Amino acid sequence: MLAQIKKKIKSSEIYKSIFRHGYEDTQRNRALMVVDNVFLHLHPVRVSRHAVNYGYTWGMGGISFLLFIILTITGVILMFYYRPAAEYAYEDMKYLMNDVPFGALIRNMHRWSAHLMVITVMLHMFRVFLTGSYKPPRQFNWVIGVILLLLTFLLSFTGYLLPWDQLAIWAVTVGTNMARATPFLGHQGPFGPELGMRPDNDVRFLLLGGTQVGPPALLRFYVLHCIFLPLVTAIFLAVHFWRVRKDGGISGPVQRKV
Ligand code: HEM
């Protein structure tokens, strides 16, 4: 009876439109199943031995991506409870920490994952450097990686302001003060004054929406943190992973000619 139902489902048009290949364990079928599935096709059909060797990759790229996913999921949950306005932000954080079921857990998962991601991305970059994987043909992916590193830092920095407590406000005050010294675009930076930069029109003003950290800065950081930067990061991650494949998979030890 059960076998008959199973057979009927498997021969239906709907089933066959989703799963195009059976389970027969042949080498060709295994390859077909991978390339025909949107999730499985992210992995190559064949990988070299060192590509799955943690001693070689340290798994740091994969762990960074896992943390990015955890951050996205916990971040969306936090957004249900947080309003980016000066009169609510700190109260919402306290409500989340003290009254929302598992609120403290979700917030801490988000915070710790963010700290960890900064560390794992740097370790990943270090590994890529040590194994010489920045060399041709992977030089373009190294550049994509540098942009990803910058985006990770920016995500971390913009998130830091959102609790709207004293630590957040003063840390971001110090951080954004550095933007005053940006070459060309900061009013204290090289060639800034010559180009007409003032405290009320330079890059720091653009970032803060004012001349000091206040409610407009909170809203700007929120939009950057929750929408713009994650979206841009997701796009660059897609290019990064696509590029790993196009460059012939993960690099390997130099093949010696004998
Ligand atoms: C959000 C940050 C990042 C994520 C999630 C990420 C993810 C990954 C993953 C999953 C791989 C496959 C191999 C592995 O796991 O080691 C990889 C490879 C690679 N990544 Fe990243 N990456 C990030 C940032 C960076 C940075 C900062 C750099 C360097 C500036 C970089 C350069 C590379 C290069 C060149 C490869 C190819 C390595 C090889 O072929 O051995 N990535 N990345």
CSV table of C-alpha atoms and ligand atoms in Angstrom, one decimal:
chain,number,residue,atom,x,y,z
A,1,MET,CA,0.0,0.0,0.0
A,2,LEU,CA,2.7,2.5,1.2
A,3,ALA,CA,5.0,1.4,-1.6
A,4,GLN,CA,2.2,2.0,-4.1
A,5,ILE,CA,1.6,5.6,-2.8
A,6,LYS,CA,5.3,6.2,-3.0
A,7,LYS,CA,5.4,5.0,-6.6
A,8,LYS,CA,2.4,7.2,-7.5
A,9,ILE,CA,4.0,10.3,-6.0
A,10,LYS,CA,7.3,9.6,-7.6
A,11,SER,CA,5.7,9.2,-11.1
A,12,SER,CA,3.6,12.4,-10.7
A,13,GLU,CA,4.4,15.4,-12.9
A,14,ILE,CA,4.8,17.7,-9.8
A,15,TYR,CA,7.4,15.4,-8.2
A,16,LYS,CA,9.3,15.0,-11.4
A,17,SER,CA,9.3,18.7,-12.0
A,18,ILE,CA,11.1,19.2,-8.6
A,19,PHE,CA,13.3,16.0,-8.4
A,20,ARG,CA,14.5,15.3,-11.9
A,21,HIS,CA,16.7,12.3,-11.1
A,22,GLY,CA,16.3,9.2,-9.0
A,23,TYR,CA,18.5,7.9,-6.2
A,24,GLU,CA,20.4,5.3,-8.2
A,25,ASP,CA,23.9,5.6,-6.9
A,26,THR,CA,25.9,5.9,-10.1
A,27,GLN,CA,28.6,8.4,-10.6
A,28,ARG,CA,26.6,10.2,-13.4
A,29,ASN,CA,23.4,10.3,-11.3
A,30,ARG,CA,25.2,11.8,-8.3
A,31,ALA,CA,26.6,14.5,-10.5
A,32,LEU,CA,23.2,15.1,-12.1
A,33,MET,CA,21.5,15.4,-8.7
A,34,VAL,CA,24.0,18.1,-7.6
A,35,VAL,CA,23.8,20.2,-10.7
A,36,ASP,CA,20.0,20.1,-11.0
A,37,ASN,CA,19.3,21.2,-7.4
A,38,VAL,CA,19.5,24.9,-6.5
A,39,PHE,CA,20.9,24.3,-3.1
A,40,LEU,CA,23.2,21.3,-3.9
A,41,HIS,CA,24.6,23.1,-7.0
A,42,LEU,CA,26.4,25.5,-4.7
A,43,HIS,CA,28.8,22.7,-4.1
A,44,PRO,CA,30.9,21.4,-7.0
A,45,VAL,CA,30.3,17.8,-8.2
A,46,ARG,CA,33.9,17.0,-7.4
A,47,VAL,CA,36.3,18.5,-4.9
A,48,SER,CA,40.0,17.9,-4.4
A,49,ARG,CA,41.1,16.3,-1.2
A,50,HIS,CA,42.8,19.4,0.3
A,51,ALA,CA,39.6,21.5,-0.4
A,52,VAL,CA,37.9,19.6,2.4
A,53,ASN,CA,40.9,19.4,4.6
A,54,TYR,CA,40.4,21.8,7.6
A,55,GLY,CA,44.2,21.8,8.1
A,56,TYR,CA,44.4,23.6,4.7
A,57,THR,CA,41.4,25.9,4.7
A,58,TRP,CA,40.8,26.2,8.5
A,59,GLY,CA,37.1,26.3,7.4
A,60,MET,CA,37.2,30.0,8.2
A,61,GLY,CA,35.4,31.1,5.0
A,62,GLY,CA,32.6,28.6,5.7
A,63,ILE,CA,32.4,29.6,9.4
A,64,SER,CA,32.2,33.3,8.4
A,65,PHE,CA,29.3,32.5,6.1
A,66,LEU,CA,27.5,30.5,8.7
A,67,LEU,CA,27.9,33.4,11.1
A,68,PHE,CA,26.5,35.8,8.4
A,69,ILE,CA,23.4,33.5,8.2
A,70,ILE,CA,23.0,33.4,12.0
A,71,LEU,CA,23.4,37.2,12.1
A,72,THR,CA,20.7,37.6,9.4
A,73,ILE,CA,18.2,35.4,11.2
A,74,THR,CA,18.8,36.8,14.7
A,75,GLY,CA,18.9,40.3,13.2
A,76,VAL,CA,15.4,39.9,11.7
A,77,ILE,CA,14.1,38.7,15.0
A,78,LEU,CA,15.6,41.7,16.8
A,79,MET,CA,14.0,44.1,14.3
A,80,PHE,CA,10.6,42.9,15.5
A,81,TYR,CA,11.3,44.5,18.9
A,82,TYR,CA,13.4,47.5,18.0
A,83,ARG,CA,12.5,51.0,16.9
A,84,PRO,CA,15.3,53.2,15.6
A,85,ALA,CA,14.1,56.5,17.2
A,86,ALA,CA,16.0,58.2,20.1
A,87,GLU,CA,13.0,58.1,22.5
A,88,TYR,CA,12.4,54.3,22.0
A,89,ALA,CA,15.7,52.6,21.1
A,90,TYR,CA,17.2,52.2,24.6
A,91,GLU,CA,13.8,51.3,26.1
A,92,ASP,CA,13.3,48.7,23.4
A,93,MET,CA,16.7,47.1,24.2
A,94,LYS,CA,15.8,46.9,27.9
A,95,TYR,CA,12.4,45.4,27.1
A,96,LEU,CA,14.1,42.9,24.8
A,97,MET,CA,16.6,41.9,27.5
A,98,ASN,CA,14.2,41.7,30.4
A,99,ASP,CA,10.7,40.8,29.1
A,100,VAL,CA,10.8,39.2,25.7
A,101,PRO,CA,11.1,35.4,26.0
A,102,PHE,CA,14.6,34.4,24.8
A,103,GLY,CA,15.2,38.1,24.0
A,104,ALA,CA,18.5,38.2,25.8
A,105,LEU,CA,19.6,34.9,24.1
A,106,ILE,CA,18.7,36.3,20.6
A,107,ARG,CA,20.5,39.6,21.3
A,108,ASN,CA,23.6,37.9,22.6
A,109,MET,CA,23.7,35.4,19.7
A,110,HIS,CA,23.6,38.4,17.4
A,111,ARG,CA,26.3,40.3,19.4
A,112,TRP,CA,28.7,37.3,19.8
A,113,SER,CA,28.3,36.2,16.2
A,114,ALA,CA,29.2,39.7,15.1
A,115,HIS,CA,32.4,39.7,17.2
A,116,LEU,CA,33.2,36.2,16.0
A,117,MET,CA,32.6,37.1,12.4
A,118,VAL,CA,35.1,39.9,12.5
A,119,ILE,CA,37.7,37.5,13.9
A,120,THR,CA,36.9,34.6,11.5
A,121,VAL,CA,37.0,36.8,8.4
A,122,MET,CA,40.4,38.1,9.4
A,123,LEU,CA,41.6,34.6,10.1
A,124,HIS,CA,40.2,33.5,6.7
A,125,MET,CA,42.1,36.4,5.0
A,126,PHE,CA,45.3,35.3,6.9
A,127,ARG,CA,44.9,31.7,5.7
A,128,VAL,CA,44.3,32.9,2.1
A,129,PHE,CA,47.5,34.9,2.4
A,130,LEU,CA,49.5,32.0,4.0
A,131,THR,CA,48.5,29.6,1.2
A,132,GLY,CA,49.3,32.2,-1.5
A,133,SER,CA,45.7,31.9,-2.7
A,134,TYR,CA,45.7,35.6,-3.7
A,135,LYS,CA,47.9,34.8,-6.6
A,136,PRO,CA,46.6,34.5,-10.2
A,137,PRO,CA,44.0,33.4,-11.2
A,138,ARG,CA,42.5,34.3,-7.8
A,139,GLN,CA,43.6,38.0,-7.6
A,140,PHE,CA,40.1,39.2,-8.5
A,141,ASN,CA,38.5,37.2,-5.7
A,142,TRP,CA,41.1,38.6,-3.3
A,143,VAL,CA,39.8,42.1,-4.2
A,144,ILE,CA,36.2,40.9,-3.7
A,145,GLY,CA,37.4,39.6,-0.3
A,146,VAL,CA,38.9,43.0,0.7
A,147,ILE,CA,35.5,44.6,0.0
A,148,LEU,CA,33.8,41.9,2.1
A,149,LEU,CA,36.3,42.6,4.9
A,150,LEU,CA,35.4,46.3,4.7
A,151,LEU,CA,31.6,45.5,4.7
A,152,THR,CA,32.0,43.2,7.7
A,153,PHE,CA,33.7,46.1,9.6
A,154,LEU,CA,31.0,48.6,8.5
A,155,LEU,CA,28.2,46.2,9.6
A,156,SER,CA,29.9,45.8,13.0
A,157,PHE,CA,30.4,49.5,13.4
A,158,THR,CA,26.9,50.6,12.3
A,159,GLY,CA,25.3,48.0,14.6
A,160,TYR,CA,27.4,49.3,17.6
A,161,LEU,CA,25.3,52.5,17.7
A,162,LEU,CA,21.9,50.9,17.8
A,163,PRO,CA,21.6,50.0,21.6
A,164,TRP,CA,21.7,53.8,22.0
A,165,ASP,CA,23.4,53.6,25.4
A,166,GLN,CA,26.4,55.7,26.6
A,167,LEU,CA,29.0,53.2,25.3
A,168,ALA,CA,27.3,53.2,21.8
A,169,ILE,CA,27.0,57.0,21.5
A,170,TRP,CA,30.6,57.8,22.7
A,171,ALA,CA,32.2,54.9,20.7
A,172,VAL,CA,30.5,56.1,17.5
A,173,THR,CA,31.4,59.7,18.4
A,174,VAL,CA,35.1,58.7,18.5
A,175,GLY,CA,34.8,56.5,15.4
A,176,THR,CA,33.1,59.0,13.3
A,177,ASN,CA,35.5,61.8,14.4
A,178,MET,CA,38.1,59.9,12.4
A,179,ALA,CA,36.0,60.6,9.3
A,180,ARG,CA,36.9,64.3,9.7
A,181,ALA,CA,40.5,63.5,8.6
A,182,THR,CA,39.4,61.7,5.4
A,183,PRO,CA,41.6,62.9,2.5
A,184,PHE,CA,39.6,65.2,0.1
A,185,LEU,CA,36.2,64.4,1.8
A,186,GLY,CA,36.9,65.4,5.5
A,187,HIS,CA,37.1,69.0,6.7
A,188,GLN,CA,40.4,68.3,8.5
A,189,GLY,CA,41.8,65.9,6.0
A,190,PRO,CA,44.5,66.5,3.4
A,191,PHE,CA,43.1,68.8,0.6
A,192,GLY,CA,39.7,68.8,2.4
A,193,PRO,CA,39.5,72.5,3.2
A,194,GLU,CA,40.9,73.4,-0.2
A,195,LEU,CA,38.0,71.6,-1.8
A,196,GLY,CA,35.5,73.5,0.4
A,197,MET,CA,34.9,70.9,3.1
A,198,ARG,CA,33.4,72.2,6.3
A,199,PRO,CA,32.0,70.4,9.4
A,200,ASP,CA,28.5,70.9,7.9
A,201,ASN,CA,29.1,69.5,4.5
A,202,ASP,CA,31.9,66.9,4.7
A,203,VAL,CA,31.7,63.0,4.7
A,204,ARG,CA,31.2,62.9,8.5
A,205,PHE,CA,28.2,65.1,8.1
A,206,LEU,CA,26.8,62.8,5.4
A,207,LEU,CA,27.3,59.8,7.7
A,208,LEU,CA,25.7,61.3,10.8
A,209,GLY,CA,23.0,63.5,9.2
A,210,GLY,CA,24.3,66.3,11.4
A,211,THR,CA,27.5,67.6,13.1
A,212,GLN,CA,27.2,65.3,16.1
A,213,VAL,CA,25.8,61.8,17.0
A,214,GLY,CA,22.1,62.4,17.4
A,215,PRO,CA,18.7,60.9,16.3
A,216,PRO,CA,19.4,61.4,12.6
A,217,ALA,CA,22.6,59.4,13.0
A,218,LEU,CA,20.7,56.6,14.7
A,219,LEU,CA,18.2,56.4,11.8
A,220,ARG,CA,21.0,56.4,9.2
A,221,PHE,CA,23.0,53.7,11.0
A,222,TYR,CA,19.9,51.6,11.3
A,223,VAL,CA,19.0,51.8,7.6
A,224,LEU,CA,22.7,51.1,6.7
A,225,HIS,CA,22.9,48.2,9.2
A,226,CYS,CA,19.6,46.5,8.5
A,227,ILE,CA,19.1,47.0,4.8
A,228,PHE,CA,21.9,48.5,2.7
A,229,LEU,CA,25.0,46.8,4.0
A,230,PRO,CA,23.5,43.2,4.4
A,231,LEU,CA,22.1,43.5,0.9
A,232,VAL,CA,25.5,44.6,-0.6
A,233,THR,CA,27.3,42.0,1.4
A,234,ALA,CA,25.0,39.2,0.1
A,235,ILE,CA,25.6,40.3,-3.5
A,236,PHE,CA,29.4,40.3,-2.9
A,237,LEU,CA,29.2,36.9,-1.2
A,238,ALA,CA,27.4,35.5,-4.2
A,239,VAL,CA,30.2,36.9,-6.5
A,240,HIS,CA,32.8,35.5,-4.1
A,241,PHE,CA,31.5,32.0,-4.1
A,242,TRP,CA,30.8,32.0,-7.8
A,243,ARG,CA,34.4,33.1,-8.3
A,244,VAL,CA,35.9,30.3,-6.2
A,245,ARG,CA,34.2,27.9,-8.6
A,246,LYS,CA,35.3,29.8,-11.7
A,247,ASP,CA,38.9,29.9,-10.5
A,248,GLY,CA,39.0,26.1,-10.5
A,249,GLY,CA,37.8,25.5,-6.9
A,250,ILE,CA,39.8,26.1,-3.8
A,251,SER,CA,43.6,26.5,-4.4
A,252,GLY,CA,45.9,23.6,-3.7
A,253,PRO,CA,49.5,22.8,-2.9
A,254,VAL,CA,51.8,23.6,-5.8
A,255,GLN,CA,52.0,20.6,-8.2
A,256,ARG,CA,55.6,19.8,-8.7
A,257,LYS,CA,56.6,18.7,-12.2
A,258,VAL,CA,58.7,15.6,-12.2
B,1,HEM,C1,32.3,37.9,4.7
B,1,HEM,C2,33.5,37.5,4.5
B,1,HEM,C3,33.9,36.3,3.8
B,1,HEM,C4,33.3,35.1,3.6
B,1,HEM,C5,31.9,34.6,4.1
B,1,HEM,C6,34.1,34.2,2.7
B,1,HEM,C7,33.9,32.9,2.3
B,1,HEM,C8,34.7,32.1,1.6
B,1,HEM,C9,34.6,30.7,1.4
B,1,HEM,C10,33.5,29.8,2.0
B,1,HEM,C11,35.7,30.3,0.7
B,1,HEM,C12,36.0,28.8,0.3
B,1,HEM,C13,37.3,28.4,1.0
B,1,HEM,C14,37.4,28.6,2.4
B,1,HEM,O1,36.5,28.3,3.2
B,1,HEM,O2,38.5,28.9,2.9
B,1,HEM,C15,36.4,31.5,0.3
B,1,HEM,C16,37.6,31.5,-0.4
B,1,HEM,C17,38.4,32.6,-0.7
B,1,HEM,N1,38.3,33.8,-0.1
B,1,HEM,FE1,36.8,34.4,1.1
B,1,HEM,N2,35.3,35.0,2.4
B,1,HEM,C18,35.2,36.2,3.0
B,1,HEM,C19,36.1,37.2,3.0
B,1,HEM,C20,37.3,37.1,2.4
B,1,HEM,C21,38.4,38.1,2.5
B,1,HEM,C22,38.5,39.2,3.5
B,1,HEM,C23,39.4,37.7,1.6
B,1,HEM,C24,40.7,38.3,1.3
B,1,HEM,C25,41.0,39.6,1.3
B,1,HEM,C26,38.9,36.5,0.9
B,1,HEM,C27,39.6,35.9,-0.1
B,1,HEM,C28,39.3,34.6,-0.6
B,1,HEM,C29,40.0,33.9,-1.6
B,1,HEM,C30,41.2,34.5,-2.4
B,1,HEM,C31,39.4,32.6,-1.7
B,1,HEM,C32,39.9,31.5,-2.6
B,1,HEM,C33,40.9,30.7,-1.7
B,1,HEM,C34,41.4,29.5,-2.3
B,1,HEM,O3,41.2,29.2,-3.5
B,1,HEM,O4,42.2,28.8,-1.5
B,1,HEM,N3,37.7,36.2,1.4
B,1,HEM,N4,35.9,32.6,1.0
